[in-house]
Amino acid sequence: QSVLTQPPSVSAAPGQRVTISCSGSSSNIEDNYVSWYQQFPGTAPKLLIYDDDKRPSGIPDRFSGSKSGTSATLGITGLQTGDEADYYCGTWDRSLRAAVFGGGTKLTVL
Amino acid sequence: EVQLVESGGLLVKPGRSLRLSCITSGFTIEDYAMTWLRQAPEKGLEWVGFIRSKLYGGTTEYAASVKGRFTISRDDSKSIAYLEMDSLKTEDTAVYYCARGRWTQIRSTRYYFDFWGQGTLVTVSS
C-alpha cells in the first residue's frame, strides 16, 4: 500500500494528451515538493519533473507538472509510442521522515 | 559526466549480511544526498534511505522497513556510497538503486533524484 495514490494505468492515442494524478496528504504533497520519474522495463528510473513543475535539461516540454493542495498531476502532450512506460510520483513526508512514492502508473499509447 | 555504478548484489540466505557499493564520478559526493532505493520484482519504487550532504551534517534517515538493519555511509575520498544490509529477509529481495539526491529543507522539503545507477540485484532466499 503506497502512501501516494496513482491510477494503475492510463491510455490514450498517439498525439493526444494524458494526465496522471498523484494524491497524498497534508504531510507530504501539500507541504513539500513533488517529483516525477519515468521508467522503461528493465531500466533505472529517470527524473522527468522536480520541484512540482520544473523540467531537467533534456526533458521535452511535452511533459509538465502541477500541484494543487494534496494532489499533483503529470501531463504529457503529443503522445508518442516511445512514451509507453511506468510513471512514479514522489515527495518527502514530514510525519514519516521518509521519501514516499506512488504505486506507479503504466502508460499505454494505443 | 555524472555516473553511478552499483555493485555487490548477490544471492544470500536469510539472516545474512551484504554490502552494496555505489561508485560515483563526475561530481563531489559530499555535496549531495546519496540515496538508496529498491524495487522488488514486478513492484513499484521503494525508498530505502539516504545520507545527507556535508552541508546538512551527513546524517542519515531510513525507511521503517529497514531501520535498525541497514546502514548507509559514504567515503568522500573514494567517491563511494555504501549500503550495509544486516539480518536480511526474503522481502528484501529487489533491485537496489543508488541515486544522487537533492535534499534541502527550509519551510518545505525539496528531495528528488536526478541521476541513478543501473541497479544491482539482491536475492534473499534459502
PDB file of C-alpha atoms in Angstrom:
ATOM      1  CA  GLN A   1       0.000   0.000   0.000  1.00  0.00           C
ATOM      2  CA  SER A   2       1.705   3.163  -1.223  1.00  0.00           C
ATOM      3  CA  VAL A   3       1.481   6.433   0.699  1.00  0.00           C
ATOM      4  CA  LEU A   4       0.746   8.297  -2.534  1.00  0.00           C
ATOM      5  CA  THR A   5      -2.084   7.128  -4.769  1.00  0.00           C
ATOM      6  CA  GLN A   6      -1.778   6.860  -8.546  1.00  0.00           C
ATOM      7  CA  PRO A   7      -4.063   5.159 -11.073  1.00  0.00           C
ATOM      8  CA  PRO A   8      -2.582   1.771 -12.026  1.00  0.00           C
ATOM      9  CA  SER A   9      -2.918   2.510 -15.732  1.00  0.00           C
ATOM     10  CA  VAL A  10      -3.864   5.180 -18.247  1.00  0.00           C
ATOM     11  CA  SER A  11      -4.081   5.052 -22.019  1.00  0.00           C
ATOM     12  CA  ALA A  12      -4.508   7.404 -24.923  1.00  0.00           C
ATOM     13  CA  ALA A  13      -3.912   7.555 -28.662  1.00  0.00           C
ATOM     14  CA  PRO A  14      -0.754   8.910 -30.318  1.00  0.00           C
ATOM     15  CA  GLY A  15      -0.796  12.697 -30.489  1.00  0.00           C
ATOM     16  CA  GLN A  16      -3.301  13.008 -27.674  1.00  0.00           C
ATOM     17  CA  ARG A  17      -2.813  14.395 -24.166  1.00  0.00           C
ATOM     18  CA  VAL A  18      -2.893  12.358 -20.974  1.00  0.00           C
ATOM     19  CA  THR A  19      -2.711  13.251 -17.309  1.00  0.00           C
ATOM     20  CA  ILE A  20      -1.575  11.086 -14.396  1.00  0.00           C
ATOM     21  CA  SER A  21      -2.757  12.012 -10.935  1.00  0.00           C
ATOM     22  CA  CYS A  22      -0.936  11.592  -7.635  1.00  0.00           C
ATOM     23  CA  SER A  23      -2.908  12.003  -4.437  1.00  0.00           C
ATOM     24  CA  GLY A  24      -1.410  12.435  -0.993  1.00  0.00           C
ATOM     25  CA  SER A  25      -1.973  14.384   2.196  1.00  0.00           C
ATOM     26  CA  SER A  26      -1.006  17.495   4.120  1.00  0.00           C
ATOM     27  CA  SER A  27       2.099  15.800   5.498  1.00  0.00           C
ATOM     28  CA  ASN A  28       3.562  15.029   2.078  1.00  0.00           C
ATOM     29  CA  ILE A  29       2.349  16.598  -1.176  1.00  0.00           C
ATOM     30  CA  GLU A  30       0.750  19.704   0.318  1.00  0.00           C
ATOM     31  CA  ASP A  31       3.820  20.566   2.378  1.00  0.00           C
ATOM     32  CA  ASN A  32       6.685  19.526   0.087  1.00  0.00           C
ATOM     33  CA  TYR A  33       7.864  19.498  -3.488  1.00  0.00           C
ATOM     34  CA  VAL A  34       6.815  16.701  -5.846  1.00  0.00           C
ATOM     35  CA  SER A  35       8.956  14.933  -8.450  1.00  0.00           C
ATOM     36  CA  TRP A  36       8.055  12.544 -11.267  1.00  0.00           C
ATOM     37  CA  TYR A  37      10.027   9.664 -12.782  1.00  0.00           C
ATOM     38  CA  GLN A  38       9.746   7.650 -15.981  1.00  0.00           C
ATOM     39  CA  GLN A  39      10.826   4.015 -16.045  1.00  0.00           C
ATOM     40  CA  PHE A  40      11.095   1.681 -19.014  1.00  0.00           C
ATOM     41  CA  PRO A  41      11.128  -2.090 -18.367  1.00  0.00           C
ATOM     42  CA  GLY A  42      14.474  -3.336 -17.146  1.00  0.00           C
ATOM     43  CA  THR A  43      15.987   0.122 -16.772  1.00  0.00           C
ATOM     44  CA  ALA A  44      16.536   2.623 -13.975  1.00  0.00           C
ATOM     45  CA  PRO A  45      14.011   5.411 -13.403  1.00  0.00           C
ATOM     46  CA  LYS A  46      14.696   8.804 -14.959  1.00  0.00           C
ATOM     47  CA  LEU A  47      13.819  12.197 -13.485  1.00  0.00           C
ATOM     48  CA  LEU A  48      11.100  13.966 -15.507  1.00  0.00           C
ATOM     49  CA  ILE A  49       9.847  16.734 -13.209  1.00  0.00           C
ATOM     50  CA  TYR A  50      11.174  18.205  -9.953  1.00  0.00           C
ATOM     51  CA  ASP A  51      10.017  20.999  -7.635  1.00  0.00           C
ATOM     52  CA  ASP A  52       6.407  20.322  -8.694  1.00  0.00           C
ATOM     53  CA  ASP A  53       6.734  21.763 -12.189  1.00  0.00           C
ATOM     54  CA  LYS A  54      10.360  22.094 -13.321  1.00  0.00           C
ATOM     55  CA  ARG A  55      11.920  20.042 -16.104  1.00  0.00           C
ATOM     56  CA  PRO A  56      15.585  18.973 -16.035  1.00  0.00           C
ATOM     57  CA  SER A  57      17.566  19.875 -19.119  1.00  0.00           C
ATOM     58  CA  GLY A  58      16.860  17.473 -21.947  1.00  0.00           C
ATOM     59  CA  ILE A  59      13.272  16.730 -20.954  1.00  0.00           C
ATOM     60  CA  PRO A  60      10.910  17.924 -23.707  1.00  0.00           C
ATOM     61  CA  ASP A  61       8.246  20.496 -22.863  1.00  0.00           C
ATOM     62  CA  ARG A  62       5.609  17.892 -23.772  1.00  0.00           C
ATOM     63  CA  PHE A  63       5.999  16.847 -20.129  1.00  0.00           C
ATOM     64  CA  SER A  64       4.602  19.141 -17.436  1.00  0.00           C
ATOM     65  CA  GLY A  65       3.863  19.016 -13.740  1.00  0.00           C
ATOM     66  CA  SER A  66       1.430  20.831 -11.495  1.00  0.00           C
ATOM     67  CA  LYS A  67       0.247  20.692  -7.910  1.00  0.00           C
ATOM     68  CA  SER A  68      -2.803  21.836  -6.024  1.00  0.00           C
ATOM     69  CA  GLY A  69      -3.320  21.132  -2.346  1.00  0.00           C
ATOM     70  CA  THR A  70      -2.752  17.460  -1.629  1.00  0.00           C
ATOM     71  CA  SER A  71      -2.657  16.361  -5.297  1.00  0.00           C
ATOM     72  CA  ALA A  72      -0.146  16.578  -8.105  1.00  0.00           C
ATOM     73  CA  THR A  73      -0.521  15.904 -11.806  1.00  0.00           C
ATOM     74  CA  LEU A  74       1.824  14.883 -14.605  1.00  0.00           C
ATOM     75  CA  GLY A  75       0.719  15.945 -18.066  1.00  0.00           C
ATOM     76  CA  ILE A  76       2.041  14.581 -21.336  1.00  0.00           C
ATOM     77  CA  THR A  77       1.023  16.135 -24.641  1.00  0.00           C
ATOM     78  CA  GLY A  78       1.649  14.934 -28.189  1.00  0.00           C
ATOM     79  CA  LEU A  79       1.811  11.320 -27.027  1.00  0.00           C
ATOM     80  CA  GLN A  80       4.305   9.063 -28.771  1.00  0.00           C
ATOM     81  CA  THR A  81       4.649   5.285 -28.666  1.00  0.00           C
ATOM     82  CA  GLY A  82       8.032   5.864 -27.083  1.00  0.00           C
ATOM     83  CA  ASP A  83       6.285   7.366 -24.050  1.00  0.00           C
ATOM     84  CA  GLU A  84       4.953   3.939 -23.061  1.00  0.00           C
ATOM     85  CA  ALA A  85       6.479   3.407 -19.634  1.00  0.00           C
ATOM     86  CA  ASP A  86       5.741   3.382 -15.930  1.00  0.00           C
ATOM     87  CA  TYR A  87       5.481   6.764 -14.210  1.00  0.00           C
ATOM     88  CA  TYR A  88       6.023   7.416 -10.499  1.00  0.00           C
ATOM     89  CA  CYS A  89       5.411  10.452  -8.316  1.00  0.00           C
ATOM     90  CA  GLY A  90       7.455  11.042  -5.192  1.00  0.00           C
ATOM     91  CA  THR A  91       7.870  13.502  -2.363  1.00  0.00           C
ATOM     92  CA  TRP A  92       9.001  13.828   1.253  1.00  0.00           C
ATOM     93  CA  ASP A  93       6.642  13.009   4.104  1.00  0.00           C
ATOM     94  CA  ARG A  94       7.322  15.088   7.191  1.00  0.00           C
ATOM     95  CA  SER A  95       5.411  12.777   9.523  1.00  0.00           C
ATOM     96  CA  LEU A  96       7.181   9.627   8.338  1.00  0.00           C
ATOM     97  CA  ARG A  97      10.511  11.460   7.899  1.00  0.00           C
ATOM     98  CA  ALA A  98      10.836   9.466   4.696  1.00  0.00           C
ATOM     99  CA  ALA A  99      10.574   9.782   0.946  1.00  0.00           C
ATOM    100  CA  VAL A 100       7.364   8.284  -0.369  1.00  0.00           C
ATOM    101  CA  PHE A 101       6.234   7.205  -3.813  1.00  0.00           C
ATOM    102  CA  GLY A 102       3.044   6.416  -5.625  1.00  0.00           C
ATOM    103  CA  GLY A 103       2.482   2.850  -6.745  1.00  0.00           C
ATOM    104  CA  GLY A 104       3.218   3.766 -10.347  1.00  0.00           C
ATOM    105  CA  THR A 105       1.078   4.250 -13.442  1.00  0.00           C
ATOM    106  CA  LYS A 106       1.530   2.251 -16.626  1.00  0.00           C
ATOM    107  CA  LEU A 107       1.003   4.418 -19.693  1.00  0.00           C
ATOM    108  CA  THR A 108      -0.205   2.712 -22.841  1.00  0.00           C
ATOM    109  CA  VAL A 109      -0.199   4.606 -26.122  1.00  0.00           C
ATOM    110  CA  LEU A 110      -2.838   2.855 -28.223  1.00  0.00           C
TER     111      LEU A 110
ATOM    112  CA  GLU B   1      29.656  13.289 -16.885  1.00  0.00           C
ATOM    113  CA  VAL B   2      27.780  12.116 -13.806  1.00  0.00           C
ATOM    114  CA  GLN B   3      27.915   8.348 -13.322  1.00  0.00           C
ATOM    115  CA  LEU B   4      26.820   5.956 -10.578  1.00  0.00           C
ATOM    116  CA  VAL B   5      27.613   2.244 -10.699  1.00  0.00           C
ATOM    117  CA  GLU B   6      26.273  -0.163  -8.097  1.00  0.00           C
ATOM    118  CA  SER B   7      27.888  -3.474  -7.263  1.00  0.00           C
ATOM    119  CA  GLY B   8      27.685  -6.206  -4.654  1.00  0.00           C
ATOM    120  CA  GLY B   9      24.301  -7.736  -5.400  1.00  0.00           C
ATOM    121  CA  LEU B  10      24.198 -11.479  -4.722  1.00  0.00           C
ATOM    122  CA  LEU B  11      22.058 -14.437  -3.763  1.00  0.00           C
ATOM    123  CA  VAL B  12      22.210 -14.672   0.038  1.00  0.00           C
ATOM    124  CA  LYS B  13      20.431 -16.684   2.703  1.00  0.00           C
ATOM    125  CA  PRO B  14      18.006 -15.083   5.172  1.00  0.00           C
ATOM    126  CA  GLY B  15      19.728 -13.667   8.229  1.00  0.00           C
ATOM    127  CA  ARG B  16      22.980 -12.986   6.403  1.00  0.00           C
ATOM    128  CA  SER B  17      24.644  -9.645   5.688  1.00  0.00           C
ATOM    129  CA  LEU B  18      25.634  -7.932   2.457  1.00  0.00           C
ATOM    130  CA  ARG B  19      27.287  -4.667   1.498  1.00  0.00           C
ATOM    131  CA  LEU B  20      26.454  -2.799  -1.697  1.00  0.00           C
ATOM    132  CA  SER B  21      28.737  -0.173  -3.165  1.00  0.00           C
ATOM    133  CA  CYS B  22      27.922   2.790  -5.379  1.00  0.00           C
ATOM    134  CA  ILE B  23      30.973   4.083  -7.213  1.00  0.00           C
ATOM    135  CA  THR B  24      30.412   7.630  -8.420  1.00  0.00           C
ATOM    136  CA  SER B  25      32.175  10.018 -10.750  1.00  0.00           C
ATOM    137  CA  GLY B  26      31.592  13.425 -12.264  1.00  0.00           C
ATOM    138  CA  PHE B  27      30.518  15.162  -9.057  1.00  0.00           C
ATOM    139  CA  THR B  28      31.532  15.701  -5.437  1.00  0.00           C
ATOM    140  CA  ILE B  29      29.684  13.086  -3.422  1.00  0.00           C
ATOM    141  CA  GLU B  30      29.720  15.042  -0.142  1.00  0.00           C
ATOM    142  CA  ASP B  31      27.657  17.815  -1.751  1.00  0.00           C
ATOM    143  CA  TYR B  32      24.660  15.567  -2.380  1.00  0.00           C
ATOM    144  CA  ALA B  33      22.127  13.406  -0.549  1.00  0.00           C
ATOM    145  CA  MET B  34      23.278   9.941  -1.579  1.00  0.00           C
ATOM    146  CA  THR B  35      20.216   7.759  -1.638  1.00  0.00           C
ATOM    147  CA  TRP B  36      19.398   4.074  -1.920  1.00  0.00           C
ATOM    148  CA  LEU B  37      16.109   2.887  -3.363  1.00  0.00           C
ATOM    149  CA  ARG B  38      14.860  -0.555  -4.289  1.00  0.00           C
ATOM    150  CA  GLN B  39      12.312  -2.236  -6.490  1.00  0.00           C
ATOM    151  CA  ALA B  40      11.011  -5.714  -5.750  1.00  0.00           C
ATOM    152  CA  PRO B  41      10.167  -7.884  -8.780  1.00  0.00           C
ATOM    153  CA  GLU B  42       7.127  -6.519 -10.604  1.00  0.00           C
ATOM    154  CA  LYS B  43       6.615  -3.892  -7.870  1.00  0.00           C
ATOM    155  CA  GLY B  44       6.976  -0.145  -7.545  1.00  0.00           C
ATOM    156  CA  LEU B  45       9.789   2.015  -6.238  1.00  0.00           C
ATOM    157  CA  GLU B  46      10.603   1.981  -2.536  1.00  0.00           C
ATOM    158  CA  TRP B  47      12.885   4.459  -0.826  1.00  0.00           C
ATOM    159  CA  VAL B  48      15.413   2.747   1.467  1.00  0.00           C
ATOM    160  CA  GLY B  49      17.268   5.695   2.961  1.00  0.00           C
ATOM    161  CA  PHE B  50      19.874   8.376   2.451  1.00  0.00           C
ATOM    162  CA  ILE B  51      22.842  10.202   3.878  1.00  0.00           C
ATOM    163  CA  ARG B  52      22.580  13.970   3.821  1.00  0.00           C
ATOM    164  CA  SER B  53      25.203  16.205   2.275  1.00  0.00           C
ATOM    165  CA  LYS B  54      28.055  17.522   4.365  1.00  0.00           C
ATOM    166  CA  LEU B  55      26.251  20.873   4.455  1.00  0.00           C
ATOM    167  CA  TYR B  56      23.359  19.190   6.244  1.00  0.00           C
ATOM    168  CA  GLY B  57      25.600  17.276   8.634  1.00  0.00           C
ATOM    169  CA  GLY B  58      25.856  13.944   6.811  1.00  0.00           C
ATOM    170  CA  THR B  59      23.083  12.482   8.935  1.00  0.00           C
ATOM    171  CA  THR B  60      21.013   9.516   7.798  1.00  0.00           C
ATOM    172  CA  GLU B  61      17.352   8.602   7.504  1.00  0.00           C
ATOM    173  CA  TYR B  62      15.873   5.183   6.814  1.00  0.00           C
ATOM    174  CA  ALA B  63      12.588   3.629   5.812  1.00  0.00           C
ATOM    175  CA  ALA B  64      10.772   1.939   8.677  1.00  0.00           C
ATOM    176  CA  SER B  65      11.093  -1.411   6.897  1.00  0.00           C
ATOM    177  CA  VAL B  66      14.904  -1.359   7.118  1.00  0.00           C
ATOM    178  CA  LYS B  67      15.640   0.835  10.128  1.00  0.00           C
ATOM    179  CA  GLY B  68      17.994  -0.895  12.547  1.00  0.00           C
ATOM    180  CA  ARG B  69      19.101  -3.425   9.905  1.00  0.00           C
ATOM    181  CA  PHE B  70      20.518  -1.242   7.100  1.00  0.00           C
ATOM    182  CA  THR B  71      23.242   1.393   7.335  1.00  0.00           C
ATOM    183  CA  ILE B  72      24.182   3.965   4.712  1.00  0.00           C
ATOM    184  CA  SER B  73      27.617   5.539   4.677  1.00  0.00           C
ATOM    185  CA  ARG B  74      29.984   7.184   2.227  1.00  0.00           C
ATOM    186  CA  ASP B  75      33.697   7.532   1.666  1.00  0.00           C
ATOM    187  CA  ASP B  76      34.188  11.035   0.313  1.00  0.00           C
ATOM    188  CA  SER B  77      37.847  10.395  -0.558  1.00  0.00           C
ATOM    189  CA  LYS B  78      36.861   7.495  -2.818  1.00  0.00           C
ATOM    190  CA  SER B  79      33.530   8.950  -4.018  1.00  0.00           C
ATOM    191  CA  ILE B  80      31.738   5.764  -2.977  1.00  0.00           C
ATOM    192  CA  ALA B  81      28.449   5.352  -1.126  1.00  0.00           C
ATOM    193  CA  TYR B  82      27.636   2.142   0.718  1.00  0.00           C
ATOM    194  CA  LEU B  83      24.581   0.249   1.840  1.00  0.00           C
ATOM    195  CA  GLU B  84      25.299  -2.231   4.607  1.00  0.00           C
ATOM    196  CA  MET B  85      22.440  -4.709   4.982  1.00  0.00           C
ATOM    197  CA  ASP B  86      22.194  -6.973   8.035  1.00  0.00           C
ATOM    198  CA  SER B  87      19.633  -9.582   9.087  1.00  0.00           C
ATOM    199  CA  LEU B  88      18.377  -9.871   5.536  1.00  0.00           C
ATOM    200  CA  LYS B  89      14.844 -11.105   4.959  1.00  0.00           C
ATOM    201  CA  THR B  90      13.214 -12.668   1.911  1.00  0.00           C
ATOM    202  CA  GLU B  91      11.189  -9.479   1.493  1.00  0.00           C
ATOM    203  CA  ASP B  92      14.424  -7.540   0.936  1.00  0.00           C
ATOM    204  CA  THR B  93      14.741  -9.216  -2.460  1.00  0.00           C
ATOM    205  CA  ALA B  94      14.879  -6.413  -5.015  1.00  0.00           C
ATOM    206  CA  VAL B  95      16.935  -4.461  -7.485  1.00  0.00           C
ATOM    207  CA  TYR B  96      18.781  -1.844  -5.429  1.00  0.00           C
ATOM    208  CA  TYR B  97      19.446   1.538  -6.986  1.00  0.00           C
ATOM    209  CA  CYS B  98      21.851   4.206  -5.865  1.00  0.00           C
ATOM    210  CA  ALA B  99      20.801   7.738  -6.783  1.00  0.00           C
ATOM    211  CA  ARG B 100      22.185  11.224  -6.439  1.00  0.00           C
ATOM    212  CA  GLY B 101      19.704  13.143  -4.353  1.00  0.00           C
ATOM    213  CA  ARG B 102      18.982  16.825  -3.998  1.00  0.00           C
ATOM    214  CA  TRP B 103      17.670  17.453  -0.470  1.00  0.00           C
ATOM    215  CA  THR B 104      17.047  20.848   1.031  1.00  0.00           C
ATOM    216  CA  GLN B 105      14.718  21.800   3.834  1.00  0.00           C
ATOM    217  CA  ILE B 106      13.624  25.333   4.613  1.00  0.00           C
ATOM    218  CA  ARG B 107       9.885  25.640   5.086  1.00  0.00           C
ATOM    219  CA  SER B 108       9.204  22.894   2.554  1.00  0.00           C
ATOM    220  CA  THR B 109      11.380  19.911   1.763  1.00  0.00           C
ATOM    221  CA  ARG B 110      12.831  19.509  -1.674  1.00  0.00           C
ATOM    222  CA  TYR B 111      14.035  15.967  -2.306  1.00  0.00           C
ATOM    223  CA  TYR B 112      14.460  14.378  -5.699  1.00  0.00           C
ATOM    224  CA  PHE B 113      16.839  12.041  -7.524  1.00  0.00           C
ATOM    225  CA  ASP B 114      18.478  13.461 -10.628  1.00  0.00           C
ATOM    226  CA  PHE B 115      20.889  10.673 -11.532  1.00  0.00           C
ATOM    227  CA  TRP B 116      20.529   6.931 -10.982  1.00  0.00           C
ATOM    228  CA  GLY B 117      22.753   3.904 -11.259  1.00  0.00           C
ATOM    229  CA  GLN B 118      21.752   0.878 -13.302  1.00  0.00           C
ATOM    230  CA  GLY B 119      20.846  -1.157 -10.211  1.00  0.00           C
ATOM    231  CA  THR B 120      22.145  -4.363  -8.643  1.00  0.00           C
ATOM    232  CA  LEU B 121      20.002  -7.401  -7.825  1.00  0.00           C
ATOM    233  CA  VAL B 122      19.852  -8.738  -4.285  1.00  0.00           C
ATOM    234  CA  THR B 123      18.087 -12.056  -3.840  1.00  0.00           C
ATOM    235  CA  VAL B 124      17.421 -13.327  -0.328  1.00  0.00           C
ATOM    236  CA  SER B 125      16.440 -16.968  -0.375  1.00  0.00           C
ATOM    237  CA  SER B 126      17.274 -20.178   1.421  1.00  0.00           C
TER     238      SER B 126
END
